[in-house]
GROMACS .gro file of C-alpha atoms in nm:
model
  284
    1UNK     CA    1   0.638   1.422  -1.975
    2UNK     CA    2   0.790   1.056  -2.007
    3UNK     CA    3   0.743   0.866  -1.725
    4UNK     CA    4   1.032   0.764  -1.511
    5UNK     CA    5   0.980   0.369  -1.473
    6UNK     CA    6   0.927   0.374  -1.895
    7UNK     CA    7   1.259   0.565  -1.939
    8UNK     CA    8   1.508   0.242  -1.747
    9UNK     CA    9   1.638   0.066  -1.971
   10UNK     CA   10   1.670   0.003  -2.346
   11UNK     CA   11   1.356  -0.176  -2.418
   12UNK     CA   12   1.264  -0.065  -2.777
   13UNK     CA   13   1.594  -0.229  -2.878
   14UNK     CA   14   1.362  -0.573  -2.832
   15UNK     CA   15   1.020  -0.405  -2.988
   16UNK     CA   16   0.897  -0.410  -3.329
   17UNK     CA   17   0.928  -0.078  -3.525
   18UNK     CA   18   0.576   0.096  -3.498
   19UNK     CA   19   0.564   0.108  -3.895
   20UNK     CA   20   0.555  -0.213  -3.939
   21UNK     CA   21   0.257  -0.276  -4.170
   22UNK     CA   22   0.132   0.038  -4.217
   23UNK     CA   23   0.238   0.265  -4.490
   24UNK     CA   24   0.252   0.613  -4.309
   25UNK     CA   25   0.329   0.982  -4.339
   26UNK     CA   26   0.411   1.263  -4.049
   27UNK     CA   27   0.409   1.625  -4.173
   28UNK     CA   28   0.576   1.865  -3.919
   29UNK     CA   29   0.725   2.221  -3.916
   30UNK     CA   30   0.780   2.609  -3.699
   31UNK     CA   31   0.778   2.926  -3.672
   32UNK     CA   32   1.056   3.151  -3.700
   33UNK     CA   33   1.305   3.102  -3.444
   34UNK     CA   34   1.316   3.470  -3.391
   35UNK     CA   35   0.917   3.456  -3.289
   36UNK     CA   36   0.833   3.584  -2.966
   37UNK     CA   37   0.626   3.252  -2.917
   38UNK     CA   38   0.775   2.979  -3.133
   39UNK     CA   39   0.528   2.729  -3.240
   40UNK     CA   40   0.596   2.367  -3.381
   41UNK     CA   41   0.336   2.214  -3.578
   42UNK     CA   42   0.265   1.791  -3.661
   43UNK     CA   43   0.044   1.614  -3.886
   44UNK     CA   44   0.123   1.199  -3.862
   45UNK     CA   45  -0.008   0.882  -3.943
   46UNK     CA   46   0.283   0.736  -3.835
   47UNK     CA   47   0.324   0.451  -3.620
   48UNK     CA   48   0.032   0.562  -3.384
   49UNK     CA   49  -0.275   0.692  -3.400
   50UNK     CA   50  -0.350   0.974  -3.674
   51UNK     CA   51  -0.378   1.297  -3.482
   52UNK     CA   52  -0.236   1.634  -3.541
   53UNK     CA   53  -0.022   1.795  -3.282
   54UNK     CA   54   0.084   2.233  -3.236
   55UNK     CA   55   0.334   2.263  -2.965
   56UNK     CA   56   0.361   2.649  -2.841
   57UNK     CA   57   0.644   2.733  -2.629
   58UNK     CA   58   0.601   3.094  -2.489
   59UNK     CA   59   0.834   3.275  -2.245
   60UNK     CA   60   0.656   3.442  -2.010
   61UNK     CA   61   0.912   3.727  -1.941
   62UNK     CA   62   0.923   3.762  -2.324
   63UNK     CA   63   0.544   3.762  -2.360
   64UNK     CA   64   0.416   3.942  -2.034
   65UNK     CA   65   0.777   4.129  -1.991
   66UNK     CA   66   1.006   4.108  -1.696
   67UNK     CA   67   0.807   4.078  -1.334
   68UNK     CA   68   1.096   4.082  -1.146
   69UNK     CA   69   1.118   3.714  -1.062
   70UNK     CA   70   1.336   3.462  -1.201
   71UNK     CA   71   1.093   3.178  -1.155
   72UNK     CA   72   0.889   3.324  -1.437
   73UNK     CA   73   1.148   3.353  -1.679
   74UNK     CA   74   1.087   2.997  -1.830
   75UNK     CA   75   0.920   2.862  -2.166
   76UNK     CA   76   0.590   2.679  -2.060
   77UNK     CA   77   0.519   2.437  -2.336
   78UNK     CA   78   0.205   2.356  -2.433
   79UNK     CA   79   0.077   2.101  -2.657
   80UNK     CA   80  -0.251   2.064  -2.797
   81UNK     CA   81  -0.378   1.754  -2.999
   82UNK     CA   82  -0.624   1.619  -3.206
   83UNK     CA   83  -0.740   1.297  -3.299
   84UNK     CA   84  -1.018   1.219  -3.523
   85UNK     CA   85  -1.077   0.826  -3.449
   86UNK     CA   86  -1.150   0.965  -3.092
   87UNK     CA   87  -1.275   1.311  -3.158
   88UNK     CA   88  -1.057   1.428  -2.862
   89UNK     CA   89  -0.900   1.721  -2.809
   90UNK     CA   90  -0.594   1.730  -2.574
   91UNK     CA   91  -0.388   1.993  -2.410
   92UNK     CA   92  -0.085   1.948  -2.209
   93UNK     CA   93   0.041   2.229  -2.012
   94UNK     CA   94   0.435   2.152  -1.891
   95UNK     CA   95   0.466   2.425  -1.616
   96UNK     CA   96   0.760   2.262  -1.482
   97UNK     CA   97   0.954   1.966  -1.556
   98UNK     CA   98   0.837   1.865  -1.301
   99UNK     CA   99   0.493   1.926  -1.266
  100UNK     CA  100   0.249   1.934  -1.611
  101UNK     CA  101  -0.108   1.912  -1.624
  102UNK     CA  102  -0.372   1.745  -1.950
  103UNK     CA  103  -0.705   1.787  -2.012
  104UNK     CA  104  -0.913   1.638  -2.260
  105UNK     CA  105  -1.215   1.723  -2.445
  106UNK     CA  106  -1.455   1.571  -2.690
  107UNK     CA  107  -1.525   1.760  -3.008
  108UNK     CA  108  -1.925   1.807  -3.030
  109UNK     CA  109  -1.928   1.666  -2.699
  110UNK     CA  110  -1.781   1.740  -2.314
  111UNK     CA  111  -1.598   2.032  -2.304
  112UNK     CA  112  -1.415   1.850  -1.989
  113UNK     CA  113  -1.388   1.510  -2.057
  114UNK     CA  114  -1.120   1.369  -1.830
  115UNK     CA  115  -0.825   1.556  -1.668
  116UNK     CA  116  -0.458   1.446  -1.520
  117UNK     CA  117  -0.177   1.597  -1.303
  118UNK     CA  118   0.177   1.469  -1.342
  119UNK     CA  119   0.417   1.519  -1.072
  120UNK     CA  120   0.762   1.394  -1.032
  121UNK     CA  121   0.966   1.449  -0.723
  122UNK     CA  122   1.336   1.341  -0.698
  123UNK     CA  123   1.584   1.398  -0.372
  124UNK     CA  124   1.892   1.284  -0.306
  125UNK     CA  125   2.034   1.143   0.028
  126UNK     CA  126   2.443   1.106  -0.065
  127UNK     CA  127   2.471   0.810  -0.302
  128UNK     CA  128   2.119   0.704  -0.258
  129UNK     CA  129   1.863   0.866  -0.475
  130UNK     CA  130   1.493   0.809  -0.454
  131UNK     CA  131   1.224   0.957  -0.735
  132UNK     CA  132   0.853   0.952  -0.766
  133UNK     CA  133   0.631   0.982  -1.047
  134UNK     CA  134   0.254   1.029  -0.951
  135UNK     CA  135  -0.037   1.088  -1.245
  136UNK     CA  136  -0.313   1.196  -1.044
  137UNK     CA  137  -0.682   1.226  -1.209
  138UNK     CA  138  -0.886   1.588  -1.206
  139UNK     CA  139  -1.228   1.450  -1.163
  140UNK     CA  140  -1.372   1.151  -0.946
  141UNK     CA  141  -1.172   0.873  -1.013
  142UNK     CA  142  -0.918   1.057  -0.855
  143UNK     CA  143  -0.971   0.772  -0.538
  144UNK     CA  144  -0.954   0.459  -0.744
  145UNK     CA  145  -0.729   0.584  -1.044
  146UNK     CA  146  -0.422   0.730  -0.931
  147UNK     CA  147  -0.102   0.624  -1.103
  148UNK     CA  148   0.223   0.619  -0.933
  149UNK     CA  149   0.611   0.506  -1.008
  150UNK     CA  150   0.886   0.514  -0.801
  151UNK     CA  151   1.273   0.389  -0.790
  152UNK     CA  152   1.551   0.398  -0.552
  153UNK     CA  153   1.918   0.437  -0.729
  154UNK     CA  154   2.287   0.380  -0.537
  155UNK     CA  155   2.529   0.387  -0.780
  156UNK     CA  156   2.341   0.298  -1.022
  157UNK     CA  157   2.251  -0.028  -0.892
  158UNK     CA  158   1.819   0.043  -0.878
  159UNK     CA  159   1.498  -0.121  -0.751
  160UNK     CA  160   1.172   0.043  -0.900
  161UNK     CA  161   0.797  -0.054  -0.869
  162UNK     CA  162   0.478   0.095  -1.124
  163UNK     CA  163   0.159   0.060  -1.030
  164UNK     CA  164  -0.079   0.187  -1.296
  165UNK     CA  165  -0.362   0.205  -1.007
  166UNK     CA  166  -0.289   0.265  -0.641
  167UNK     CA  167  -0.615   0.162  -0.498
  168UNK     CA  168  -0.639  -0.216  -0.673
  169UNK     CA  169  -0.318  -0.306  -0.769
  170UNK     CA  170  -0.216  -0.611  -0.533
  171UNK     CA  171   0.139  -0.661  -0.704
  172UNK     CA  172   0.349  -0.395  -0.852
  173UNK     CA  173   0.555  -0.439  -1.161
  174UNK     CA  174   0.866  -0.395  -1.097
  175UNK     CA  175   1.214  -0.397  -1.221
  176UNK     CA  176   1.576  -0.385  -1.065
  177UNK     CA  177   1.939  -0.406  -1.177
  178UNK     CA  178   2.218  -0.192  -1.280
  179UNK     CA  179   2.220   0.038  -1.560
  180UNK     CA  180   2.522   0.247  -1.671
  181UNK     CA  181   2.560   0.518  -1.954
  182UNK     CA  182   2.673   0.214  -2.136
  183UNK     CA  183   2.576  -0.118  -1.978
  184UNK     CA  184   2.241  -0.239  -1.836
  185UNK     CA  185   2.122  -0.579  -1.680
  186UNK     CA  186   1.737  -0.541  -1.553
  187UNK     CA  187   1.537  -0.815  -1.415
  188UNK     CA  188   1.149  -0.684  -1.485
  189UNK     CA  189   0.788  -0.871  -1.342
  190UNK     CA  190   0.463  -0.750  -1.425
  191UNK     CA  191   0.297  -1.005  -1.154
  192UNK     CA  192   0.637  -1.146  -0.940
  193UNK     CA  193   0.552  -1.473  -1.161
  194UNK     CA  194   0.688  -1.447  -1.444
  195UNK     CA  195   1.050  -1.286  -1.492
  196UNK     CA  196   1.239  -1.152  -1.816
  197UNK     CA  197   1.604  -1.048  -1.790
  198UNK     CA  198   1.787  -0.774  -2.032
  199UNK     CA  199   2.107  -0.689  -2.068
  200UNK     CA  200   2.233  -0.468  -2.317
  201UNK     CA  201   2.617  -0.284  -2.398
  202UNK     CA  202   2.682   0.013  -2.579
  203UNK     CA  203   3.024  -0.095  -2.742
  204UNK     CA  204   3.107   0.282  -2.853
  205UNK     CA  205   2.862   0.605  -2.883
  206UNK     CA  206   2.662   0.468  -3.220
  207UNK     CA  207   2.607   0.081  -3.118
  208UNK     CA  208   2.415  -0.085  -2.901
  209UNK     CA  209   2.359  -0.473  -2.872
  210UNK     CA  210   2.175  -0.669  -2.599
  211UNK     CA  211   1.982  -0.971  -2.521
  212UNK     CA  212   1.634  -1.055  -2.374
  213UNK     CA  213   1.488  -1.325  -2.188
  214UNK     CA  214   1.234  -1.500  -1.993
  215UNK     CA  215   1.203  -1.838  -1.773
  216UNK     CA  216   0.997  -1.977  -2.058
  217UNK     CA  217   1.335  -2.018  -2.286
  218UNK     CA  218   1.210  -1.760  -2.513
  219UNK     CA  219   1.540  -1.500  -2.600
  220UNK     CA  220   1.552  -1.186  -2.843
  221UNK     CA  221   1.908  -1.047  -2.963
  222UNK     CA  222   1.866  -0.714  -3.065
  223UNK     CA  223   2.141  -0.470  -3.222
  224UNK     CA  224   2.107  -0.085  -3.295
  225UNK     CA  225   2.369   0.113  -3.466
  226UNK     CA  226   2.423   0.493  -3.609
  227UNK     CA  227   2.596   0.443  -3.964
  228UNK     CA  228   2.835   0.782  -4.062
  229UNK     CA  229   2.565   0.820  -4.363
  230UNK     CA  230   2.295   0.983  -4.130
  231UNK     CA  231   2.110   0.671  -4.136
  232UNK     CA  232   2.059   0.417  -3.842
  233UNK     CA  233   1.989   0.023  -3.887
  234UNK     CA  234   1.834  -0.187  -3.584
  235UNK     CA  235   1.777  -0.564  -3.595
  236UNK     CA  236   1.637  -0.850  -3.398
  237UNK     CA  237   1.661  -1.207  -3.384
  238UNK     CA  238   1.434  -1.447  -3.145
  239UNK     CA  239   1.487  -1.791  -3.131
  240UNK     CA  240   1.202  -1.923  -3.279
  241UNK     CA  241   1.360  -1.722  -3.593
  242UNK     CA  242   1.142  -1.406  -3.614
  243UNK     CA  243   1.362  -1.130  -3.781
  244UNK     CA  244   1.298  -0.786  -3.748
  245UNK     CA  245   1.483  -0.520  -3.990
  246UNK     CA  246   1.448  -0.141  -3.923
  247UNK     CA  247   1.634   0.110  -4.143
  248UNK     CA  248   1.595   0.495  -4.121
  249UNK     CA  249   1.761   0.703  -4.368
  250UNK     CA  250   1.799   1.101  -4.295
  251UNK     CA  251   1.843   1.366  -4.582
  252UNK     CA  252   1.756   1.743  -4.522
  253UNK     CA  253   1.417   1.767  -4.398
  254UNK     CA  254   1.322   1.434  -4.523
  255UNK     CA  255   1.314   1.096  -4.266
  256UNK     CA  256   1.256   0.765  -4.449
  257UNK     CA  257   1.182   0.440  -4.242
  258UNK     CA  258   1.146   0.077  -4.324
  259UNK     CA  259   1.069  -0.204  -4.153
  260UNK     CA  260   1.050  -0.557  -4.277
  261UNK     CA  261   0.953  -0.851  -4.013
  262UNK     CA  262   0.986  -1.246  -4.155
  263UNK     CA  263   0.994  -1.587  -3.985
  264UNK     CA  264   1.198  -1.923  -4.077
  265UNK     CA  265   1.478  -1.733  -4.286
  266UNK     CA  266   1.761  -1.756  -4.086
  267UNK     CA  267   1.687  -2.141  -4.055
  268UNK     CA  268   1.570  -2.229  -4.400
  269UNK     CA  269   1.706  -1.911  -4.601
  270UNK     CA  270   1.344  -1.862  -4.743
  271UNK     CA  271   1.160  -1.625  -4.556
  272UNK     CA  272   0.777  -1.654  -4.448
  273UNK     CA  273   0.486  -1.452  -4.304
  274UNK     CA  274   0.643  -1.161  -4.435
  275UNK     CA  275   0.538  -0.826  -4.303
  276UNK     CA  276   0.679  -0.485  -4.432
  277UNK     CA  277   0.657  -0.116  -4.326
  278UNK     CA  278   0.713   0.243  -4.483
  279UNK     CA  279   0.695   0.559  -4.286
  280UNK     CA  280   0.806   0.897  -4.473
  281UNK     CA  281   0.833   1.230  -4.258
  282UNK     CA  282   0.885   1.599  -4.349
  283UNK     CA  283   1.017   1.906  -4.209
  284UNK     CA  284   0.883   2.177  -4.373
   0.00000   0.00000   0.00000
């Protein structure tokens, strides 16, 4: 489940693209949609960590038949993973979407390696809304390690905090603002020392264009749009002249990505420390 203080804003508009220089490939497909337990299937080397991914997504009133309550007539999906830099196994069990539960393994090692529970609760008191997001470990570092989030929304004007561990974290990250369907402006800390402000627009369904920056006069422009081609083009500008091009071109069960990053271009019109990225990704 994605985490609810990761989800505010529009911060990839400001990040590199992930296949920047790497060349990469991600293999996916499924079952029949007719199959009593669809399965989807994912090979990748792309942008993260090679690792192969089957997502099954059984109905339990389809599988076990009808019980006679409604609560268990829901898909539980459940994803297991593989990665062989680590030589983990992972499975992640979404029971609710609220409430899902990993546990990892070592191949030719612990059968139990580490576990997590992830918990989100939301409630809403008239205009005010208030949601927590707890990942709680399933072995003994389940004093010192537990992760929580949490943010309180009036409309949509917001305050949230992260702290990646309860037990020693003295300051919590935090950000605040307002953020629309279409317009955000966030203020975010990771310490309450140093500051960075974004503000982005959505100026119609398929664009979206915003600015970042910090105390230290350092400021990224970033702009994302959907062309009418199935393809999408993002760019970014900082102003020490670091450009970052992203293009992704769709045709029928075929995603092409490229990324290109260069320096002093805009300023002298030849660009340096060039960097490039492919990614190619089937649907088979």
């Amino acid at each position: 489940m994605s985490r609810l203080f990761e989800n505010i804003g529009h911060h990839t508009l400001f990040e590199e693209s992930q296949t920047l220089g790497k060349i990469g490939f991600r293999v996916s497909g499924h079952s029949d949609a007719r199959s009593q337990i669809p399965i989807h299937w994912k090979l990748t080397s792309l942008g993260d960590d090679r690792k192969g991914e089957i997502t099954i997504l059984p109905n339990i009133r389809d599988v076990y038949g009808d019980i006679g309550f409604k609560a268990f007539d829901r898909i539980i999906p459940t994803q297991i993973s593989y990665s062989p830099a680590t030589k983990m196994w992972s499975k992640h069990v979404e029971f609710h979407e609220n409430f899902a539960v990993r546990f990892n393994a070592t191949s030719g090692g612990s059968i139990f390696r580490d576990g997590m529970a992830e918990i989100k609760y939301n409630h809403a008191f008239g205009r005010l809304h208030a949601g927590v997001d707890l990942e709680i470990p399933l072995d003994r570092t389940i004093k010192s390690d537990i992760s929580a989030q949490a943010k309180l929304d009036f409309d949509n004007y917001f305050v949230a905090a992260n702290l990646p561990k309860i037990a020693s974290t003295q300051v919590p990250e935090i950000k605040a603002g307002y953020e629309d369907k279409y317009f955000s402006a966030i203020v975010h800390s990771d310490d309450l020392k140093k500051f960075d402000f974004a503000v982005t627009k959505g100026t119609d369904a398929n664009t979206l264009i915003g600015v970042k920056a910090d105390l230290a006069d350092n400021y990224k422009i970033g702009f994302e749009h959907v062309l009418s081609d199935s393809s999408e083009l993002k760019l970014g500008v900082t102003n020490k002249d670091l450009l970052d091009i992203q293009y992704v071109k769709q045709f029928p069960g075929i995603t092409a990505t490229f990324a290109a990053q260069c320096s002093k271009f805009i300023t002298t019109g030849q660009p340096q420390d060039v960097k490039v990225g492919l990614g190619l990704e089937l649907d088979i």
